[in-house]
Amino acid sequence: MSFGFGILRRASHSQRPNSNKKQSLPSLFFSIFPRSFSQLHSQTQLPSFGIAFDIDGVVLRDHTPIGGSPQALRKLYDHNSGTLKIPYVFLTNGGGFRESKRAMQLSELLGVNISPSQVLQGHSPFKQLVNRYENELVVAVGKGEPAAVMFEYGFKNVLSIDEYASCFDDIDPLAQYKEWITKKVANQSRTFKEIGPRKSVHSERVQAAFIVSDSVDWSRDIQVVCDILRSGGLPGKEIGHQPPLYFAHDDLKYQATFPSERLGMGAFRIALESIFNRIHFNALEYTSFGKPNAFVFKNAETVLKQLASSLDHEVHVVNHPDDGSHFKTLYMIGDNPSVDIKGARQAGHPWFSILTRTGVFKGKENPSDFPADLVVDTVEEAVDYILRKECTS
């Protein structure tokens, strides 16, 4: 699995936080249609299409299925054998947990069998940076299990922001008022015995900081990340060259259980960048991954090809395109016009964008800034449209 690189941004002190000039980097990287499915099965042909689902605001809201998502996904499996018939992936900017754990959670919530390879999260491209930082000290920020995620990717010397901050007395002046943070660190399954003595953290430079998922404690995380970046990786020491900073994505907002949208990693990035640029003589440099970057969609296409090939090695593809591509159409079903729809539009052929009204977007008309190819109410309606269109064409 390969990913293109993210986008490096360097903002001047006079620039607005979200108006950074982009610089290019080299590449690193149970059905309502039983007749249609019966035809596919009898002809032993794989479909010439695949589907990418966003998660938050499309199939789930927090931990609750929405928009008929369980029923929609079941339509992608053979209703007799239960085997997957239509290749699909979850393409989300969310994260904080290992893909294997997230696949298990999704399987339980949605009632279908989902493999880790079908879960593409915002931080999944970080694994392509292992060769660069495998044995270097790096810090992972975010909710969930950010250090465990990075460790599974192959980073051998990674600390969560909780673990790292706890090594420095008084680095967070408000720590005494945050008993919940103290308890969380105390309950960490990973111990400092596994990562070396505490004194080594004080003398070893942090080579990179990774924002893996949404920050839980903005005040502390901004303080500690600024300390790391300003000092060249040695908090409390003199000013040094900024270590690389990576964001899993740059979503400003997302739809959670609360009726209105919640601030996401993009908002945290704006806050961090604004503060850093006020206290440091050089503007913050960082690299963002995740949707709407085109390489995310290119990688999803690659994964979908691999998934389709694994369904049955001896079948051929229906309506195989003449250009050598495996798919005639790939569908992106999302709820955020500026992320899901924009990304699919930028990726171009063979992507077809479908916008649902169950998340960030709730309007009646197709948004003018990033219009989708199709607007529907729910993900189930989107899947019904796809199957009706593809299985009768």
mmCIF file of C-alpha atoms in Angstrom:
data_model
loop_
_atom_site.group_PDB
_atom_site.id
_atom_site.type_symbol
_atom_site.label_atom_id
_atom_site.label_comp_id
_atom_site.label_asym_id
_atom_site.label_seq_id
_atom_site.Cartn_x
_atom_site.Cartn_y
_atom_site.Cartn_z
ATOM 1 C CA MET A 1 0.000 0.000 0.000
ATOM 2 C CA SER A 2 1.520 3.316 -0.973
ATOM 3 C CA PHE A 3 0.550 6.887 -0.267
ATOM 4 C CA GLY A 4 1.554 10.102 -1.877
ATOM 5 C CA PHE A 5 2.934 12.697 0.474
ATOM 6 C CA GLY A 6 0.885 15.368 2.186
ATOM 7 C CA ILE A 7 1.027 19.095 1.726
ATOM 8 C CA LEU A 8 3.752 21.142 3.399
ATOM 9 C CA ARG A 9 2.644 24.569 4.511
ATOM 10 C CA ARG A 10 4.642 27.503 5.761
ATOM 11 C CA ALA A 11 2.657 30.573 6.805
ATOM 12 C CA SER A 12 4.141 34.017 7.225
ATOM 13 C CA HIS A 13 3.288 35.957 10.342
ATOM 14 C CA SER A 14 1.037 38.227 8.305
ATOM 15 C CA GLN A 15 -0.947 35.392 6.772
ATOM 16 C CA ARG A 16 -4.236 34.147 8.115
ATOM 17 C CA PRO A 17 -3.904 30.671 9.678
ATOM 18 C CA ASN A 18 -5.945 28.962 6.953
ATOM 19 C CA SER A 19 -4.422 30.763 3.972
ATOM 20 C CA ASN A 20 -1.071 29.039 3.804
ATOM 21 C CA LYS A 21 0.881 28.818 0.598
ATOM 22 C CA LYS A 22 1.215 25.207 -0.500
ATOM 23 C CA GLN A 23 4.544 23.766 -1.505
ATOM 24 C CA SER A 24 4.824 20.577 -3.472
ATOM 25 C CA LEU A 25 6.735 17.651 -2.069
ATOM 26 C CA PRO A 26 7.962 14.541 -3.794
ATOM 27 C CA SER A 27 5.921 11.357 -3.538
ATOM 28 C CA LEU A 28 6.503 8.960 -0.655
ATOM 29 C CA PHE A 29 4.608 7.364 -1.101
ATOM 30 C CA PHE A 30 -30.094 -9.085 2.447
ATOM 31 C CA SER A 31 -30.786 -7.084 -0.466
ATOM 32 C CA ILE A 32 -33.610 -5.163 -2.081
ATOM 33 C CA PHE A 33 -31.959 -6.143 -5.372
ATOM 34 C CA PRO A 34 -31.818 -9.960 -5.131
ATOM 35 C CA ARG A 35 -32.180 -10.362 -8.889
ATOM 36 C CA SER A 36 -29.203 -8.144 -9.664
ATOM 37 C CA PHE A 37 -26.973 -9.900 -7.162
ATOM 38 C CA SER A 38 -28.107 -13.266 -8.431
ATOM 39 C CA GLN A 39 -27.051 -12.230 -11.914
ATOM 40 C CA LEU A 40 -23.637 -11.117 -10.688
ATOM 41 C CA HIS A 41 -23.134 -14.374 -8.863
ATOM 42 C CA SER A 42 -24.328 -16.600 -11.689
ATOM 43 C CA GLN A 43 -22.066 -14.867 -14.174
ATOM 44 C CA THR A 44 -19.096 -15.155 -11.743
ATOM 45 C CA GLN A 45 -18.147 -11.587 -12.542
ATOM 46 C CA LEU A 46 -16.799 -8.911 -10.269
ATOM 47 C CA PRO A 47 -18.453 -5.495 -10.519
ATOM 48 C CA SER A 48 -16.587 -2.718 -12.269
ATOM 49 C CA PHE A 49 -17.279 -0.314 -9.428
ATOM 50 C CA GLY A 50 -16.295 0.215 -5.815
ATOM 51 C CA ILE A 51 -17.461 2.382 -2.924
ATOM 52 C CA ALA A 52 -15.693 4.529 -0.327
ATOM 53 C CA PHE A 53 -17.717 5.514 2.736
ATOM 54 C CA ASP A 54 -16.941 8.303 5.124
ATOM 55 C CA ILE A 55 -17.783 7.288 8.692
ATOM 56 C CA ASP A 56 -18.749 10.212 10.940
ATOM 57 C CA GLY A 57 -21.954 11.799 9.721
ATOM 58 C CA VAL A 58 -22.522 9.143 7.065
ATOM 59 C CA VAL A 59 -22.663 5.677 8.638
ATOM 60 C CA LEU A 60 -22.234 6.604 12.310
ATOM 61 C CA ARG A 61 -22.863 9.462 14.678
ATOM 62 C CA ASP A 62 -20.574 8.797 17.609
ATOM 63 C CA HIS A 63 -21.278 5.064 18.154
ATOM 64 C CA THR A 64 -24.794 5.012 16.702
ATOM 65 C CA PRO A 65 -25.552 3.846 13.139
ATOM 66 C CA ILE A 66 -27.400 6.456 11.067
ATOM 67 C CA GLY A 67 -29.058 6.741 7.671
ATOM 68 C CA GLY A 68 -29.878 3.035 7.449
ATOM 69 C CA SER A 69 -26.172 2.208 7.291
ATOM 70 C CA PRO A 70 -26.407 -1.396 8.558
ATOM 71 C CA GLN A 71 -29.008 -2.208 5.920
ATOM 72 C CA ALA A 72 -27.033 -0.381 3.255
ATOM 73 C CA LEU A 73 -23.854 -2.326 3.937
ATOM 74 C CA ARG A 74 -25.643 -5.675 4.017
ATOM 75 C CA LYS A 75 -26.688 -5.039 0.420
ATOM 76 C CA LEU A 76 -23.026 -5.287 -0.561
ATOM 77 C CA TYR A 77 -22.844 -8.904 0.591
ATOM 78 C CA ASP A 78 -24.373 -12.025 -0.930
ATOM 79 C CA HIS A 79 -27.653 -12.554 0.929
ATOM 80 C CA ASN A 80 -27.230 -16.341 0.896
ATOM 81 C CA SER A 81 -23.559 -16.908 1.715
ATOM 82 C CA GLY A 82 -22.837 -13.609 3.455
ATOM 83 C CA THR A 83 -19.669 -13.132 1.404
ATOM 84 C CA LEU A 84 -18.649 -9.710 0.177
ATOM 85 C CA LYS A 85 -19.754 -9.065 -3.409
ATOM 86 C CA ILE A 86 -19.081 -5.331 -3.860
ATOM 87 C CA PRO A 87 -15.651 -3.973 -2.863
ATOM 88 C CA TYR A 88 -15.838 -1.072 -0.442
ATOM 89 C CA VAL A 89 -13.666 0.750 2.074
ATOM 90 C CA PHE A 90 -14.129 3.287 4.831
ATOM 91 C CA LEU A 91 -12.243 6.430 3.917
ATOM 92 C CA THR A 92 -12.202 8.629 6.989
ATOM 93 C CA ASN A 93 -10.095 11.424 8.398
ATOM 94 C CA GLY A 94 -10.910 10.166 11.865
ATOM 95 C CA GLY A 95 -8.651 7.918 13.866
ATOM 96 C CA GLY A 96 -6.855 7.423 17.144
ATOM 97 C CA PHE A 97 -7.154 3.645 17.125
ATOM 98 C CA ARG A 98 -5.400 0.882 15.228
ATOM 99 C CA GLU A 99 -7.094 -0.132 11.999
ATOM 100 C CA SER A 100 -7.602 -3.643 13.390
ATOM 101 C CA LYS A 101 -9.429 -2.299 16.433
ATOM 102 C CA ARG A 102 -11.499 0.128 14.383
ATOM 103 C CA ALA A 103 -12.521 -2.658 11.997
ATOM 104 C CA MET A 104 -13.689 -4.752 14.940
ATOM 105 C CA GLN A 105 -15.707 -1.844 16.346
ATOM 106 C CA LEU A 106 -17.324 -1.130 12.985
ATOM 107 C CA SER A 107 -18.170 -4.797 12.494
ATOM 108 C CA GLU A 108 -19.969 -4.895 15.835
ATOM 109 C CA LEU A 109 -21.835 -1.629 15.292
ATOM 110 C CA LEU A 110 -22.866 -2.276 11.694
ATOM 111 C CA GLY A 111 -23.438 -6.031 11.814
ATOM 112 C CA VAL A 112 -21.168 -7.018 8.928
ATOM 113 C CA ASN A 113 -17.690 -8.476 8.712
ATOM 114 C CA ILE A 114 -15.156 -5.697 8.068
ATOM 115 C CA SER A 115 -11.435 -6.353 7.684
ATOM 116 C CA PRO A 116 -8.662 -3.975 8.821
ATOM 117 C CA SER A 117 -7.620 -3.496 5.190
ATOM 118 C CA GLN A 118 -11.009 -1.853 4.542
ATOM 119 C CA VAL A 119 -10.345 0.884 7.111
ATOM 120 C CA LEU A 120 -8.334 3.833 5.777
ATOM 121 C CA GLN A 121 -7.895 6.457 8.479
ATOM 122 C CA GLY A 122 -6.388 9.908 8.422
ATOM 123 C CA HIS A 123 -3.180 8.712 10.045
ATOM 124 C CA SER A 124 -2.784 5.578 7.914
ATOM 125 C CA PRO A 125 -0.205 7.327 5.664
ATOM 126 C CA PHE A 126 2.067 7.809 8.681
ATOM 127 C CA LYS A 127 3.234 4.225 8.231
ATOM 128 C CA GLN A 128 5.083 5.389 5.125
ATOM 129 C CA LEU A 129 7.359 7.475 7.362
ATOM 130 C CA VAL A 130 8.611 4.526 9.422
ATOM 131 C CA ASN A 131 11.877 4.232 7.517
ATOM 132 C CA ARG A 132 12.663 7.832 8.399
ATOM 133 C CA TYR A 133 11.758 7.709 12.096
ATOM 134 C CA GLU A 134 11.765 4.014 13.026
ATOM 135 C CA ASN A 135 14.248 4.335 15.911
ATOM 136 C CA GLU A 136 13.961 8.084 16.509
ATOM 137 C CA LEU A 137 12.092 9.620 19.429
ATOM 138 C CA VAL A 138 8.719 10.883 18.203
ATOM 139 C CA VAL A 139 5.680 12.190 20.081
ATOM 140 C CA ALA A 140 2.104 11.199 19.162
ATOM 141 C CA VAL A 141 -0.774 13.527 20.036
ATOM 142 C CA GLY A 142 -4.491 12.802 20.197
ATOM 143 C CA LYS A 143 -7.412 10.914 21.638
ATOM 144 C CA GLY A 144 -7.561 7.143 21.813
ATOM 145 C CA GLU A 145 -4.275 5.270 21.554
ATOM 146 C CA PRO A 146 -1.992 7.457 19.420
ATOM 147 C CA ALA A 147 1.254 5.840 20.574
ATOM 148 C CA ALA A 148 -0.135 2.328 20.099
ATOM 149 C CA VAL A 149 -1.175 3.269 16.549
ATOM 150 C CA MET A 150 2.317 4.489 15.731
ATOM 151 C CA PHE A 151 3.963 1.517 17.414
ATOM 152 C CA GLU A 152 1.897 -0.880 15.301
ATOM 153 C CA TYR A 153 3.049 1.007 12.211
ATOM 154 C CA GLY A 154 6.643 0.272 13.191
ATOM 155 C CA PHE A 155 7.762 3.338 15.172
ATOM 156 C CA LYS A 156 9.870 1.817 17.958
ATOM 157 C CA ASN A 157 10.572 4.913 20.047
ATOM 158 C CA VAL A 158 7.223 6.684 20.281
ATOM 159 C CA LEU A 159 5.613 8.355 23.291
ATOM 160 C CA SER A 160 2.095 9.681 23.605
ATOM 161 C CA ILE A 161 1.791 13.340 24.551
ATOM 162 C CA ASP A 162 0.479 12.183 27.950
ATOM 163 C CA GLU A 163 3.578 10.097 28.578
ATOM 164 C CA TYR A 164 5.966 12.706 27.282
ATOM 165 C CA ALA A 165 4.483 15.611 29.255
ATOM 166 C CA SER A 166 4.535 13.572 32.470
ATOM 167 C CA CYS A 167 8.338 13.353 32.172
ATOM 168 C CA PHE A 168 8.712 17.103 32.736
ATOM 169 C CA ASP A 169 7.809 18.678 36.047
ATOM 170 C CA ASP A 170 5.658 21.773 35.648
ATOM 171 C CA ILE A 171 5.647 21.725 31.832
ATOM 172 C CA ASP A 172 1.877 22.119 32.087
ATOM 173 C CA PRO A 173 1.159 24.835 34.689
ATOM 174 C CA LEU A 174 -2.480 23.730 34.863
ATOM 175 C CA ALA A 175 -1.764 20.055 35.463
ATOM 176 C CA GLN A 176 -2.705 20.275 39.138
ATOM 177 C CA TYR A 177 -6.251 21.072 38.086
ATOM 178 C CA LYS A 178 -6.499 18.121 35.707
ATOM 179 C CA GLU A 179 -6.939 15.017 37.817
ATOM 180 C CA TRP A 180 -8.408 13.194 34.815
ATOM 181 C CA ILE A 181 -5.083 13.531 32.960
ATOM 182 C CA THR A 182 -3.122 12.216 35.947
ATOM 183 C CA LYS A 183 -5.381 9.177 36.208
ATOM 184 C CA LYS A 184 -5.154 8.533 32.478
ATOM 185 C CA VAL A 185 -1.364 8.511 32.489
ATOM 186 C CA ALA A 186 -1.288 6.298 35.571
ATOM 187 C CA ASN A 187 -3.537 3.777 33.827
ATOM 188 C CA GLN A 188 -1.456 3.578 30.654
ATOM 189 C CA SER A 189 -0.672 -0.047 29.839
ATOM 190 C CA ARG A 190 2.702 0.896 28.407
ATOM 191 C CA THR A 191 5.248 1.736 31.089
ATOM 192 C CA PHE A 192 8.346 3.844 31.103
ATOM 193 C CA LYS A 193 10.343 0.685 31.805
ATOM 194 C CA GLU A 194 9.602 -0.287 28.213
ATOM 195 C CA ILE A 195 10.815 3.002 26.800
ATOM 196 C CA GLY A 196 13.910 3.625 28.866
ATOM 197 C CA PRO A 197 14.678 5.698 31.928
ATOM 198 C CA ARG A 198 13.016 9.050 32.360
ATOM 199 C CA LYS A 199 16.283 10.980 32.170
ATOM 200 C CA SER A 200 16.811 9.875 28.556
ATOM 201 C CA VAL A 201 13.697 11.795 27.495
ATOM 202 C CA HIS A 202 15.243 14.991 28.818
ATOM 203 C CA SER A 203 18.430 14.524 26.831
ATOM 204 C CA GLU A 204 17.077 12.951 23.639
ATOM 205 C CA ARG A 205 15.718 15.281 20.988
ATOM 206 C CA VAL A 206 12.215 14.729 19.671
ATOM 207 C CA GLN A 207 12.732 14.235 15.955
ATOM 208 C CA ALA A 208 9.098 14.695 14.921
ATOM 209 C CA ALA A 209 5.629 15.343 16.332
ATOM 210 C CA PHE A 210 2.562 13.572 14.905
ATOM 211 C CA ILE A 211 -0.984 14.824 15.472
ATOM 212 C CA VAL A 212 -2.629 11.421 15.120
ATOM 213 C CA SER A 213 -6.160 12.328 16.217
ATOM 214 C CA ASP A 214 -8.085 15.143 17.883
ATOM 215 C CA SER A 215 -6.326 16.676 20.872
ATOM 216 C CA VAL A 216 -8.019 15.974 24.201
ATOM 217 C CA ASP A 217 -6.300 18.777 26.132
ATOM 218 C CA TRP A 218 -5.701 21.745 23.836
ATOM 219 C CA SER A 219 -4.000 23.978 26.411
ATOM 220 C CA ARG A 220 -1.410 21.404 27.438
ATOM 221 C CA ASP A 221 -0.868 19.988 23.967
ATOM 222 C CA ILE A 222 -0.338 23.404 22.390
ATOM 223 C CA GLN A 223 2.063 24.326 25.188
ATOM 224 C CA VAL A 224 4.090 21.115 24.968
ATOM 225 C CA VAL A 225 4.136 20.959 21.157
ATOM 226 C CA CYS A 226 5.282 24.584 21.025
ATOM 227 C CA ASP A 227 8.030 23.716 23.542
ATOM 228 C CA ILE A 228 9.150 20.810 21.366
ATOM 229 C CA LEU A 229 9.081 22.761 18.117
ATOM 230 C CA ARG A 230 10.727 25.963 19.394
ATOM 231 C CA SER A 231 13.592 24.172 21.133
ATOM 232 C CA GLY A 232 14.535 21.820 18.340
ATOM 233 C CA GLY A 233 13.071 18.883 20.236
ATOM 234 C CA LEU A 234 14.430 19.612 23.743
ATOM 235 C CA PRO A 235 11.769 21.435 25.803
ATOM 236 C CA GLY A 236 13.198 23.948 28.236
ATOM 237 C CA LYS A 237 16.395 24.380 26.241
ATOM 238 C CA GLU A 238 17.460 27.194 23.941
ATOM 239 C CA ILE A 239 15.759 27.930 20.644
ATOM 240 C CA GLY A 240 16.540 25.381 17.927
ATOM 241 C CA HIS A 241 15.504 24.289 14.437
ATOM 242 C CA GLN A 242 11.886 23.158 14.276
ATOM 243 C CA PRO A 243 11.419 19.380 14.031
ATOM 244 C CA PRO A 244 8.898 18.158 11.424
ATOM 245 C CA LEU A 245 5.235 18.329 12.385
ATOM 246 C CA TYR A 246 2.626 16.065 10.773
ATOM 247 C CA PHE A 247 -1.173 16.284 10.915
ATOM 248 C CA ALA A 248 -3.366 13.293 10.053
ATOM 249 C CA HIS A 249 -5.838 15.689 8.421
ATOM 250 C CA ASP A 250 -7.010 19.292 8.466
ATOM 251 C CA ASP A 251 -10.780 19.030 9.017
ATOM 252 C CA LEU A 252 -12.060 22.235 10.568
ATOM 253 C CA LYS A 253 -15.294 20.643 11.785
ATOM 254 C CA TYR A 254 -17.187 17.371 11.865
ATOM 255 C CA GLN A 255 -20.601 16.064 12.859
ATOM 256 C CA ALA A 256 -20.824 14.327 16.244
ATOM 257 C CA THR A 257 -23.805 13.620 18.513
ATOM 258 C CA PHE A 258 -24.341 17.291 19.361
ATOM 259 C CA PRO A 259 -26.720 18.965 16.860
ATOM 260 C CA SER A 260 -24.176 21.468 15.527
ATOM 261 C CA GLU A 261 -20.737 20.608 14.185
ATOM 262 C CA ARG A 262 -17.759 20.178 16.510
ATOM 263 C CA LEU A 263 -14.300 21.666 15.998
ATOM 264 C CA GLY A 264 -11.800 19.206 14.551
ATOM 265 C CA MET A 265 -8.075 18.843 14.009
ATOM 266 C CA GLY A 266 -8.027 21.731 11.567
ATOM 267 C CA ALA A 267 -9.224 24.058 14.328
ATOM 268 C CA PHE A 268 -6.495 22.746 16.624
ATOM 269 C CA ARG A 269 -3.960 23.369 13.862
ATOM 270 C CA ILE A 270 -5.160 26.966 13.471
ATOM 271 C CA ALA A 271 -4.839 27.575 17.216
ATOM 272 C CA LEU A 272 -1.386 25.982 17.408
ATOM 273 C CA GLU A 273 -0.166 27.846 14.344
ATOM 274 C CA SER A 274 -1.482 31.204 15.520
ATOM 275 C CA ILE A 275 0.240 30.882 18.887
ATOM 276 C CA PHE A 276 3.491 29.494 17.503
ATOM 277 C CA ASN A 277 3.777 32.306 14.952
ATOM 278 C CA ARG A 278 3.376 34.881 17.725
ATOM 279 C CA ILE A 279 6.097 33.440 19.953
ATOM 280 C CA HIS A 280 8.620 32.235 17.372
ATOM 281 C CA PHE A 281 10.568 34.189 14.770
ATOM 282 C CA ASN A 282 9.966 31.574 12.060
ATOM 283 C CA ALA A 283 6.477 30.612 10.907
ATOM 284 C CA LEU A 284 5.216 27.121 11.652
ATOM 285 C CA GLU A 285 5.940 24.453 9.052
ATOM 286 C CA TYR A 286 3.798 21.355 8.897
ATOM 287 C CA THR A 287 2.566 18.593 6.603
ATOM 288 C CA SER A 288 -1.116 17.640 6.367
ATOM 289 C CA PHE A 289 -2.478 14.308 5.190
ATOM 290 C CA GLY A 290 -6.091 13.117 4.882
ATOM 291 C CA LYS A 291 -8.950 14.120 2.638
ATOM 292 C CA PRO A 292 -9.315 16.156 0.429
ATOM 293 C CA ASN A 293 -5.739 15.440 -0.722
ATOM 294 C CA ALA A 294 -5.891 13.610 -4.053
ATOM 295 C CA PHE A 295 -3.328 10.986 -3.030
ATOM 296 C CA VAL A 296 -5.785 9.720 -0.386
ATOM 297 C CA PHE A 297 -8.265 8.872 -3.110
ATOM 298 C CA LYS A 298 -5.577 7.342 -5.289
ATOM 299 C CA ASN A 299 -4.571 5.073 -2.436
ATOM 300 C CA ALA A 300 -8.220 4.157 -1.803
ATOM 301 C CA GLU A 301 -8.479 3.137 -5.441
ATOM 302 C CA THR A 302 -5.427 0.913 -5.039
ATOM 303 C CA VAL A 303 -6.871 -0.726 -1.931
ATOM 304 C CA LEU A 304 -10.212 -1.267 -3.648
ATOM 305 C CA LYS A 305 -8.443 -2.963 -6.570
ATOM 306 C CA GLN A 306 -6.661 -5.289 -4.159
ATOM 307 C CA LEU A 307 -9.916 -6.001 -2.345
ATOM 308 C CA ALA A 308 -11.767 -6.724 -5.581
ATOM 309 C CA SER A 309 -9.035 -9.095 -6.714
ATOM 310 C CA SER A 310 -9.213 -10.964 -3.425
ATOM 311 C CA LEU A 311 -12.962 -11.577 -3.729
ATOM 312 C CA ASP A 312 -12.425 -14.202 -6.410
ATOM 313 C CA HIS A 313 -9.156 -14.720 -8.234
ATOM 314 C CA GLU A 314 -10.821 -16.537 -11.126
ATOM 315 C CA VAL A 315 -13.530 -14.103 -12.092
ATOM 316 C CA HIS A 316 -13.273 -11.272 -14.549
ATOM 317 C CA VAL A 317 -14.473 -7.731 -14.218
ATOM 318 C CA VAL A 318 -17.775 -6.589 -15.678
ATOM 319 C CA ASN A 319 -17.439 -3.890 -18.326
ATOM 320 C CA HIS A 320 -13.692 -3.632 -17.914
ATOM 321 C CA PRO A 321 -12.646 -0.127 -19.039
ATOM 322 C CA ASP A 322 -10.380 0.226 -22.041
ATOM 323 C CA ASP A 323 -7.883 2.497 -20.261
ATOM 324 C CA GLY A 324 -6.461 -0.324 -18.155
ATOM 325 C CA SER A 325 -8.058 0.878 -14.941
ATOM 326 C CA HIS A 326 -9.702 -1.789 -12.828
ATOM 327 C CA PHE A 327 -12.846 0.236 -12.149
ATOM 328 C CA LYS A 328 -15.302 2.021 -14.372
ATOM 329 C CA THR A 329 -16.652 4.063 -11.448
ATOM 330 C CA LEU A 330 -15.657 4.635 -7.831
ATOM 331 C CA TYR A 331 -18.228 6.223 -5.531
ATOM 332 C CA MET A 332 -17.321 8.499 -2.630
ATOM 333 C CA ILE A 333 -20.175 8.852 -0.134
ATOM 334 C CA GLY A 334 -19.573 11.685 2.309
ATOM 335 C CA ASP A 335 -21.246 14.422 4.329
ATOM 336 C CA ASN A 336 -18.700 17.246 4.062
ATOM 337 C CA PRO A 337 -18.587 19.183 0.788
ATOM 338 C CA SER A 338 -15.197 20.790 1.474
ATOM 339 C CA VAL A 339 -13.583 17.461 2.361
ATOM 340 C CA ASP A 340 -15.336 14.454 0.805
ATOM 341 C CA ILE A 341 -16.793 16.093 -2.285
ATOM 342 C CA LYS A 342 -13.873 18.406 -2.940
ATOM 343 C CA GLY A 343 -11.475 15.479 -2.651
ATOM 344 C CA ALA A 344 -13.425 13.281 -5.060
ATOM 345 C CA ARG A 345 -13.703 16.139 -7.547
ATOM 346 C CA GLN A 346 -9.969 16.803 -7.364
ATOM 347 C CA ALA A 347 -9.173 13.120 -7.790
ATOM 348 C CA GLY A 348 -11.146 13.065 -11.049
ATOM 349 C CA HIS A 349 -11.970 9.921 -13.018
ATOM 350 C CA PRO A 350 -13.206 7.374 -12.004
ATOM 351 C CA TRP A 351 -14.569 9.082 -8.870
ATOM 352 C CA PHE A 352 -18.281 9.956 -8.563
ATOM 353 C CA SER A 353 -19.265 11.997 -5.493
ATOM 354 C CA ILE A 354 -22.432 11.483 -3.440
ATOM 355 C CA LEU A 355 -23.335 13.906 -0.651
ATOM 356 C CA THR A 356 -25.622 12.896 2.224
ATOM 357 C CA ARG A 357 -27.653 15.168 4.485
ATOM 358 C CA THR A 358 -26.922 13.295 7.712
ATOM 359 C CA GLY A 359 -23.752 15.090 8.768
ATOM 360 C CA VAL A 360 -22.024 18.404 8.169
ATOM 361 C CA PHE A 361 -24.191 19.109 5.114
ATOM 362 C CA LYS A 362 -27.904 19.533 5.814
ATOM 363 C CA GLY A 363 -28.970 21.825 2.967
ATOM 364 C CA LYS A 364 -31.645 21.274 0.371
ATOM 365 C CA GLU A 365 -29.677 22.398 -2.667
ATOM 366 C CA ASN A 366 -26.384 21.072 -3.977
ATOM 367 C CA PRO A 367 -23.654 23.319 -2.484
ATOM 368 C CA SER A 368 -22.239 25.753 -5.022
ATOM 369 C CA ASP A 369 -18.642 25.732 -3.757
ATOM 370 C CA PHE A 370 -18.116 21.992 -4.097
ATOM 371 C CA PRO A 371 -21.158 20.517 -5.837
ATOM 372 C CA ALA A 372 -21.579 16.764 -5.659
ATOM 373 C CA ASP A 373 -22.528 14.558 -8.575
ATOM 374 C CA LEU A 374 -25.535 13.450 -6.529
ATOM 375 C CA VAL A 375 -27.196 14.649 -3.305
ATOM 376 C CA VAL A 376 -29.257 12.197 -1.235
ATOM 377 C CA ASP A 377 -30.753 12.100 2.229
ATOM 378 C CA THR A 378 -29.027 9.001 3.595
ATOM 379 C CA VAL A 379 -26.277 6.502 2.915
ATOM 380 C CA GLU A 380 -28.874 3.802 2.293
ATOM 381 C CA GLU A 381 -30.384 5.932 -0.445
ATOM 382 C CA ALA A 382 -26.897 6.374 -1.903
ATOM 383 C CA VAL A 383 -26.232 2.635 -1.963
ATOM 384 C CA ASP A 384 -29.653 1.964 -3.493
ATOM 385 C CA TYR A 385 -28.847 4.426 -6.268
ATOM 386 C CA ILE A 386 -25.474 2.811 -6.941
ATOM 387 C CA LEU A 387 -26.826 -0.732 -7.093
ATOM 388 C CA ARG A 388 -29.782 0.297 -9.234
ATOM 389 C CA LYS A 389 -27.470 2.108 -11.646
ATOM 390 C CA GLU A 390 -24.661 -0.469 -11.779
ATOM 391 C CA CYS A 391 -26.632 -3.691 -11.652
ATOM 392 C CA THR A 392 -28.999 -2.695 -14.443
ATOM 393 C CA SER A 393 -26.459 -1.048 -16.740
#
